[in-house]
C-alpha atoms as a printed R data frame, in Angstrom:
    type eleno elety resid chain resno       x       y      z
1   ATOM     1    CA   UNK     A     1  20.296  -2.415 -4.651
2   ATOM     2    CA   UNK     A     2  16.993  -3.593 -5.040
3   ATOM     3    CA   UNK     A     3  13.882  -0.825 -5.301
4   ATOM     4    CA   UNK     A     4  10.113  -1.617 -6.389
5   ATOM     5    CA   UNK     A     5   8.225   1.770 -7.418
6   ATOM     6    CA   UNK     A     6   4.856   2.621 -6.533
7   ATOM     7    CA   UNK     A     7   2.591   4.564 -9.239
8   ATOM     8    CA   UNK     A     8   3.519   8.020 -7.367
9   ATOM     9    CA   UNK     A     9   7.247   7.351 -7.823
10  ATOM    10    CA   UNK     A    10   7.989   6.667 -4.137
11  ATOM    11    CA   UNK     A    11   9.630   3.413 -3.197
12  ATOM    12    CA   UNK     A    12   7.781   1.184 -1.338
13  ATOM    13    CA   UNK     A    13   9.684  -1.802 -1.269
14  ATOM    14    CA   UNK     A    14  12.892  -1.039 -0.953
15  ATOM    15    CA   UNK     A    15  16.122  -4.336 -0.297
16  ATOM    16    CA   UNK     A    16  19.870  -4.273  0.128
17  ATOM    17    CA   UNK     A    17  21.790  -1.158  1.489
18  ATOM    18    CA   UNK     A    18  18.662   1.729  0.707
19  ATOM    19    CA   UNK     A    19  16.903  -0.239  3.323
20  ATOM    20    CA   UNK     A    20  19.815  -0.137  5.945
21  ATOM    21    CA   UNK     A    21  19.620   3.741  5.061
22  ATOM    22    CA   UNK     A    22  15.713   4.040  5.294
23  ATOM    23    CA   UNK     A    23  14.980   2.208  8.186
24  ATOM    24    CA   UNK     A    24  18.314   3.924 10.145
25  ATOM    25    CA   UNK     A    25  16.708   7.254  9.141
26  ATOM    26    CA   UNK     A    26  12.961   6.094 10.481
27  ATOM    27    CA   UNK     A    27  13.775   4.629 13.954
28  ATOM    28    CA   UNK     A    28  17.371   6.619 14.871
29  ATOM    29    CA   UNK     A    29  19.782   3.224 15.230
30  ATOM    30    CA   UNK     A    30  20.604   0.794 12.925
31  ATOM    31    CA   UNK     A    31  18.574  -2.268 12.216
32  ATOM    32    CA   UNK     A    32  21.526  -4.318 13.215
33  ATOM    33    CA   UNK     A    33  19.573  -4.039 16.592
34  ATOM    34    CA   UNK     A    34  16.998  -6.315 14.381
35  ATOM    35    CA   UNK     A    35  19.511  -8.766 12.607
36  ATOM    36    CA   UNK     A    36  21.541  -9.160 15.844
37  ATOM    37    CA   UNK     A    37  18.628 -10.326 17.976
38  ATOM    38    CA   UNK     A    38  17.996 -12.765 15.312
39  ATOM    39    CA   UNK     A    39  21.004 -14.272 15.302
40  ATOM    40    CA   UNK     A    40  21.031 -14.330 19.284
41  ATOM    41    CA   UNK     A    41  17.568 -16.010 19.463
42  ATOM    42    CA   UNK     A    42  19.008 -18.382 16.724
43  ATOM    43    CA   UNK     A    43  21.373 -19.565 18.424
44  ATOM    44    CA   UNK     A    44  19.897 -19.916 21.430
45  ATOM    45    CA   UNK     A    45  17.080 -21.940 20.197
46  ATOM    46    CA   UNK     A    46  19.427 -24.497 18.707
47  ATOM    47    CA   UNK     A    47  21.157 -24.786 21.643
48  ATOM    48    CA   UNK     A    48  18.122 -25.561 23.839
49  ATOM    49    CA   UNK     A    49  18.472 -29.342 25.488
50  ATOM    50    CA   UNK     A    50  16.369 -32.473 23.534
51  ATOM    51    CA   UNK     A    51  13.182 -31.695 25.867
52  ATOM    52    CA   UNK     A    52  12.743 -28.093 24.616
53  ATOM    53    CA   UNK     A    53  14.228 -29.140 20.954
54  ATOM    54    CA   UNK     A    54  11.369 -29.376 19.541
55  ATOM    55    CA   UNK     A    55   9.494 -27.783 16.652
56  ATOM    56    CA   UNK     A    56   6.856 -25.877 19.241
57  ATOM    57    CA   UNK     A    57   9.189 -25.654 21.939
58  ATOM    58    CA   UNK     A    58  12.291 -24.278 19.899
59  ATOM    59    CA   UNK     A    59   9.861 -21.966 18.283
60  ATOM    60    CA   UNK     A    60   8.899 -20.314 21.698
61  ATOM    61    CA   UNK     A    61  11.995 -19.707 22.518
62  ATOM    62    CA   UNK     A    62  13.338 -18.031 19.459
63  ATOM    63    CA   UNK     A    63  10.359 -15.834 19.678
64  ATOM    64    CA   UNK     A    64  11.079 -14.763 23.500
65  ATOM    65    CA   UNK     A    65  14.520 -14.609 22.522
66  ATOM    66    CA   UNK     A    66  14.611 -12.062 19.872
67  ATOM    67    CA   UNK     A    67  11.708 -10.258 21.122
68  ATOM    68    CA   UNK     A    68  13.776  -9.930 24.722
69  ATOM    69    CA   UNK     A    69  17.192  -8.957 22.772
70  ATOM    70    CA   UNK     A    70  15.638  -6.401 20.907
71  ATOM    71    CA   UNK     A    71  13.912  -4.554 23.554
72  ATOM    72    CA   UNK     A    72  16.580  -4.657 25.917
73  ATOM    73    CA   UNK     A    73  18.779  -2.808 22.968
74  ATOM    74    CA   UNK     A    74  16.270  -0.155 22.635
75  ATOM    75    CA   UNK     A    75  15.062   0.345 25.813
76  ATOM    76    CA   UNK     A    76  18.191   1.793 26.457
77  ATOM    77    CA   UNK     A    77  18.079   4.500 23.883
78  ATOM    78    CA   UNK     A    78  16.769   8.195 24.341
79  ATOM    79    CA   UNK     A    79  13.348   8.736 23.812
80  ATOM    80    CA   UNK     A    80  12.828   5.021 23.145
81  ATOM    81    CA   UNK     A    81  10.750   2.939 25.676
82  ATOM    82    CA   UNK     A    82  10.145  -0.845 25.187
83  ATOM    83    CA   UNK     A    83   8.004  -1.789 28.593
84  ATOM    84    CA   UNK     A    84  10.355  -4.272 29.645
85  ATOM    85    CA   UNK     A    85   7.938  -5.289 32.134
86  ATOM    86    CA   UNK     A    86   5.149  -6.246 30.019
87  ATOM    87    CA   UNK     A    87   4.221  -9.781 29.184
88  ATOM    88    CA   UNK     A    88   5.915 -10.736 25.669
89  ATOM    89    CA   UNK     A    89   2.416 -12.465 25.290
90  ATOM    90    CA   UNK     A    90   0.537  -9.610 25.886
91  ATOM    91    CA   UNK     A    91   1.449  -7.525 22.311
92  ATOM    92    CA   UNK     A    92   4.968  -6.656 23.367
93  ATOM    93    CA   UNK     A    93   5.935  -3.840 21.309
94  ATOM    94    CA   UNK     A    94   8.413  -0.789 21.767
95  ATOM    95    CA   UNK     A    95   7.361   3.483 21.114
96  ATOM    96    CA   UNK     A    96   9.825   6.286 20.458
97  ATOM    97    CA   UNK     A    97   8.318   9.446 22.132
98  ATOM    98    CA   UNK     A    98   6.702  10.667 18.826
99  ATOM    99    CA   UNK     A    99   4.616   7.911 18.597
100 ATOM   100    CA   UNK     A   100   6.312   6.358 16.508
101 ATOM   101    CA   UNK     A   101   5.739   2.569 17.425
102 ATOM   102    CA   UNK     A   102   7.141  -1.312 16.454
103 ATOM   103    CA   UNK     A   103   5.294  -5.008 17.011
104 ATOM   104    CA   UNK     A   104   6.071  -8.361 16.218
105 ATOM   105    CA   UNK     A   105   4.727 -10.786 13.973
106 ATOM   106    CA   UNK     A   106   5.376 -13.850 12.246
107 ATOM   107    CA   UNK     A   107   4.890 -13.682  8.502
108 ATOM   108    CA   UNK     A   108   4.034 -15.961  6.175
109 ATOM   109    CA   UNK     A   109   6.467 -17.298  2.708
110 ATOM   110    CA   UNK     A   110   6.612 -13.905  1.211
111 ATOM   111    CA   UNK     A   111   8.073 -12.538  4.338
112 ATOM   112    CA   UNK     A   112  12.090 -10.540  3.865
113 ATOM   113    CA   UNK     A   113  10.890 -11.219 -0.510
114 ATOM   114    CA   UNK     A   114  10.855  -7.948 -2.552
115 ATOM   115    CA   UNK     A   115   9.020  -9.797 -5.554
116 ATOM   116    CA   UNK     A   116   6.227 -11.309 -3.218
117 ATOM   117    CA   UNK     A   117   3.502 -10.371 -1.557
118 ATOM   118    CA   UNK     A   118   3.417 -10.643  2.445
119 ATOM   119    CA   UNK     A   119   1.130 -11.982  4.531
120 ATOM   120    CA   UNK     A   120   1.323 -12.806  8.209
121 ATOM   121    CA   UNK     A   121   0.828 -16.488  9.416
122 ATOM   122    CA   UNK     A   122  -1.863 -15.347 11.614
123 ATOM   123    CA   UNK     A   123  -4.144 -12.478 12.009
124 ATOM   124    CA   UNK     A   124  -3.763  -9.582 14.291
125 ATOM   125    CA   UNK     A   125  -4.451  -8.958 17.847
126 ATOM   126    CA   UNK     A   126  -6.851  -6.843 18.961
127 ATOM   127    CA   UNK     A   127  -4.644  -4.391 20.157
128 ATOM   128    CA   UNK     A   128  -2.478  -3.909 17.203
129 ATOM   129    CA   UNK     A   129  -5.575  -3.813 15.185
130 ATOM   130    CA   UNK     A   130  -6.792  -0.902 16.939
131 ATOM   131    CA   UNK     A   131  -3.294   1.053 16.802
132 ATOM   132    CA   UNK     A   132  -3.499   0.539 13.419
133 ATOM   133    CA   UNK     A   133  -6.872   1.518 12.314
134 ATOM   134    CA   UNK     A   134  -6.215   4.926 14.882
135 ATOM   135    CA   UNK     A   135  -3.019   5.663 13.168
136 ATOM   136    CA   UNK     A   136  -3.054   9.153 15.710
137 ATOM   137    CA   UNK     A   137  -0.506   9.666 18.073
138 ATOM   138    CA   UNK     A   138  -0.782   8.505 21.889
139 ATOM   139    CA   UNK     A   139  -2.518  11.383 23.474
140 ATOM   140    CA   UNK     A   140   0.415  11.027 26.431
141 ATOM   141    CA   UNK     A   141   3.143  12.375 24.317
142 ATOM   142    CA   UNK     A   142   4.007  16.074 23.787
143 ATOM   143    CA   UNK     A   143   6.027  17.126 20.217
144 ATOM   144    CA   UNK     A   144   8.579  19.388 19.921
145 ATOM   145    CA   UNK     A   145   9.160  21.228 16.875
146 ATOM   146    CA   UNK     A   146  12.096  19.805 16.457
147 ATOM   147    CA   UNK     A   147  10.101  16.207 16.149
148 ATOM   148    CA   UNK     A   148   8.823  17.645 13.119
149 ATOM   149    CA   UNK     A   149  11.630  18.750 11.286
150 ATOM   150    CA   UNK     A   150  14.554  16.052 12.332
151 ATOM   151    CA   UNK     A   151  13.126  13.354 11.190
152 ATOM   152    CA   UNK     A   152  10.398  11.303  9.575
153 ATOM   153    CA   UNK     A   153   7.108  11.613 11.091
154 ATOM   154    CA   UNK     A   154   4.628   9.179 10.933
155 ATOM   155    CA   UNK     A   155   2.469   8.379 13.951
156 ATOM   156    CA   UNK     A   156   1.705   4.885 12.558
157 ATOM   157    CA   UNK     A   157   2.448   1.023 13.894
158 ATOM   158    CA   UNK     A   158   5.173  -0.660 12.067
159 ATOM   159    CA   UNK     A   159   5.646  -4.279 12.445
160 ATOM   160    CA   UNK     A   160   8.883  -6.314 12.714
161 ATOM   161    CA   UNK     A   161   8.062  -9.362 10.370
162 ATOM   162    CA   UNK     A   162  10.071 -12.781 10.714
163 ATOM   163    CA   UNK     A   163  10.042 -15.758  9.769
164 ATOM   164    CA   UNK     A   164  12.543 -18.403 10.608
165 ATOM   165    CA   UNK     A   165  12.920 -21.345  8.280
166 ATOM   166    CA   UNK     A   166  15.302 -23.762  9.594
167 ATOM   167    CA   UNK     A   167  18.636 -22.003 10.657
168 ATOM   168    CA   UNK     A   168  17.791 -19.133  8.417
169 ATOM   169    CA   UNK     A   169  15.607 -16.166  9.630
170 ATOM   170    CA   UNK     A   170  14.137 -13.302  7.396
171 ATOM   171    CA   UNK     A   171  13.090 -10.250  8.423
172 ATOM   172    CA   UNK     A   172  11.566  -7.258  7.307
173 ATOM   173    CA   UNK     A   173  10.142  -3.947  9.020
174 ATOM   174    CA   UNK     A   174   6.896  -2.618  7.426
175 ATOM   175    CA   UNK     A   175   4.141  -0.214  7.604
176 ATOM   176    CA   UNK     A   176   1.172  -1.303  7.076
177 ATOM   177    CA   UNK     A   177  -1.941   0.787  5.220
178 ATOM   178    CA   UNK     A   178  -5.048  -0.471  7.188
179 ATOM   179    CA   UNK     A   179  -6.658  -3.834  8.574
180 ATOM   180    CA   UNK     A   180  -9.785  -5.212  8.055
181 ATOM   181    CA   UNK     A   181 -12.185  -6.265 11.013
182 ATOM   182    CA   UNK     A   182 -10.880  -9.914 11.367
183 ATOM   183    CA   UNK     A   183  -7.201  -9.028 11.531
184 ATOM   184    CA   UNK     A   184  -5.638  -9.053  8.618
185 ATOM   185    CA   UNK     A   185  -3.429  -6.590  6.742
186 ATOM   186    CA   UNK     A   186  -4.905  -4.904  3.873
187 ATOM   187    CA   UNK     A   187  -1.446  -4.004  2.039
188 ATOM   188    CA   UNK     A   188   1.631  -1.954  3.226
189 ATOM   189    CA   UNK     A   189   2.442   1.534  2.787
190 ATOM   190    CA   UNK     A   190   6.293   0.592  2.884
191 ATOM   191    CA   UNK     A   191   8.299  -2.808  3.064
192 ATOM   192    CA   UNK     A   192  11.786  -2.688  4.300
193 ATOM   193    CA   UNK     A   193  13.240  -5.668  3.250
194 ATOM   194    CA   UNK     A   194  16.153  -6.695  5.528
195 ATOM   195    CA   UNK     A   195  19.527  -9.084  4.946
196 ATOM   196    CA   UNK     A   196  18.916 -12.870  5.996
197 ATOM   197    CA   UNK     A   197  20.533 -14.155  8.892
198 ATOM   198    CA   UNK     A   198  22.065 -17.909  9.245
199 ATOM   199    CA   UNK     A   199  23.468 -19.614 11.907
200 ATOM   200    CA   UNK     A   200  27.316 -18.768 10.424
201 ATOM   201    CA   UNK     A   201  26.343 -14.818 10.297
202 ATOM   202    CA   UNK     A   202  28.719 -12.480 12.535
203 ATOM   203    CA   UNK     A   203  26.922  -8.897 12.833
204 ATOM   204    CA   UNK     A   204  29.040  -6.108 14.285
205 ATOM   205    CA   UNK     A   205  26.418  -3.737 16.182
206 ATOM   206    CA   UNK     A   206  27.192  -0.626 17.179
207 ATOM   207    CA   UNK     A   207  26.753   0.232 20.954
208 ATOM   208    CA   UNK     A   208  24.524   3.701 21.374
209 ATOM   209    CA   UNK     A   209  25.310   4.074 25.037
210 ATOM   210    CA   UNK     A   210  29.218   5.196 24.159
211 ATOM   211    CA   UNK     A   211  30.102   8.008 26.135
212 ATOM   212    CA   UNK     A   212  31.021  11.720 24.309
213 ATOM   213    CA   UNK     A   213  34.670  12.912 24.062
214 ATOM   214    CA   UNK     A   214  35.616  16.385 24.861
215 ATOM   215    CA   UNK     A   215  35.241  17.559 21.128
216 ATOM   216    CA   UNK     A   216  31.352  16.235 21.383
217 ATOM   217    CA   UNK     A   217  32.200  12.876 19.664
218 ATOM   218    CA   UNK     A   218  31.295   9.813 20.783
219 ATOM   219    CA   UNK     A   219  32.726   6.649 20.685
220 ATOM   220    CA   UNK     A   220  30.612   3.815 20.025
221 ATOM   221    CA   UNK     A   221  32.028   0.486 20.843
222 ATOM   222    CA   UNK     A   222  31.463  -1.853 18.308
223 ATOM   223    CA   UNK     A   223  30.904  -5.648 19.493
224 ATOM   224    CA   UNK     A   224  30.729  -8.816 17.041
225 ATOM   225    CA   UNK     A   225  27.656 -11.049 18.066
């Protein structure tokens, strides 16, 4: 377990299994979802032929890759939407029905490291900047009072953070505070650090679409990627 405090007492950078638990009890599903995509997009990219192997050309298509594994995952999910026909180079990012939303970017060396600080290899869009510096909820949505009470509400942009060195990719998910006019992240209000993933990883993910049994349980099949 690996926790960094903040002067309040709240953890703010937060590794190992209390980030499988925090980020599960943010977004609803495991982050998995995150680690598995990886993995996919991974592979997939070392597997491309000679002409697309290389550096730019395996880089695009890890990116599409995990970007396209991970929305098709959640897209499927209640009250999850990931506009699976936008552009992935128009901002692609996913929004539970709270407002609760997720982007990609690439981060720099402190990226998935508890004990650095992170920046991102390049600044913002304009569009994330803007969600960011809002931090409201989409006007579009309605709340339920149950949305208040079930689970942890805030309105604000996280991003998913990778960056892939080699056959290795780390990852984190993180909140970030504010952004200045040029695009770039003025610190982070939380940093979930997640596990590594190598090219000799095997992630079990649990499948959310499993059907209920007569008690009410369901059975989620469970698939090794």
């Amino acid at each position: 377990m690996s926790l960094m405090q903040d002067y309040y007492g709240n953890a703010r950078n937060i590794a190992g299994q209390p980030s499988k638990n925090e980020f599960e009890r943010i977004f609803g599903f495991s982050d998995e979802i995150i680690r598995g995509a990886a993995l996919t997009a991974l592979r997939v990219a070392n597997e491309a032929d000679d002409w697309h192997s290389q550096k730019s050309g395996q880089g695009s298509i890890f990116y599409h890759t995990f970007i396209a594994e991970i929305r098709t995952a959640v897209d499927v999910m209640d009250e999850w939407t990931a506009n699976q026909k936008g552009d992935n180079h128009t901002a692609p990012r996913m929004y539970r029905s709270d407002g609760l939303g997720l982007a990609f970017v690439q981060g720099g060396a402190g990226t998935a490291d508890i004990k650095s600080s992170l920046y991102l290899k390049k600044p913002l869009g304009v569009v994330t900047m803007l969600e960011i510096q809002q931090g409201s909820f989409p006007e579009r949505l309605e709340l339920s009072y149950t949305d208040f009470t079930d689970r942890s509400m805030d309105p604000t942009l996280w991003l998913i953070v990778y960056r892939r060195e080699g056959n290795v990719v780390r990852l984190e998910v993180s909140n970030p505070e504010g952004v200045t006019e040029d695009g770039k992240i003025t610190g982070w209000r939380k940093r979930l650090v997640l596990e590594d993933v190598d090219m000799n990883d095997q992630i079990i993910k649990g499948d959310d679409s499993g059907e209920q049994d007569e008690d009410g349980d369901v059975n989620v099949p469970i698939s090794v990627r």
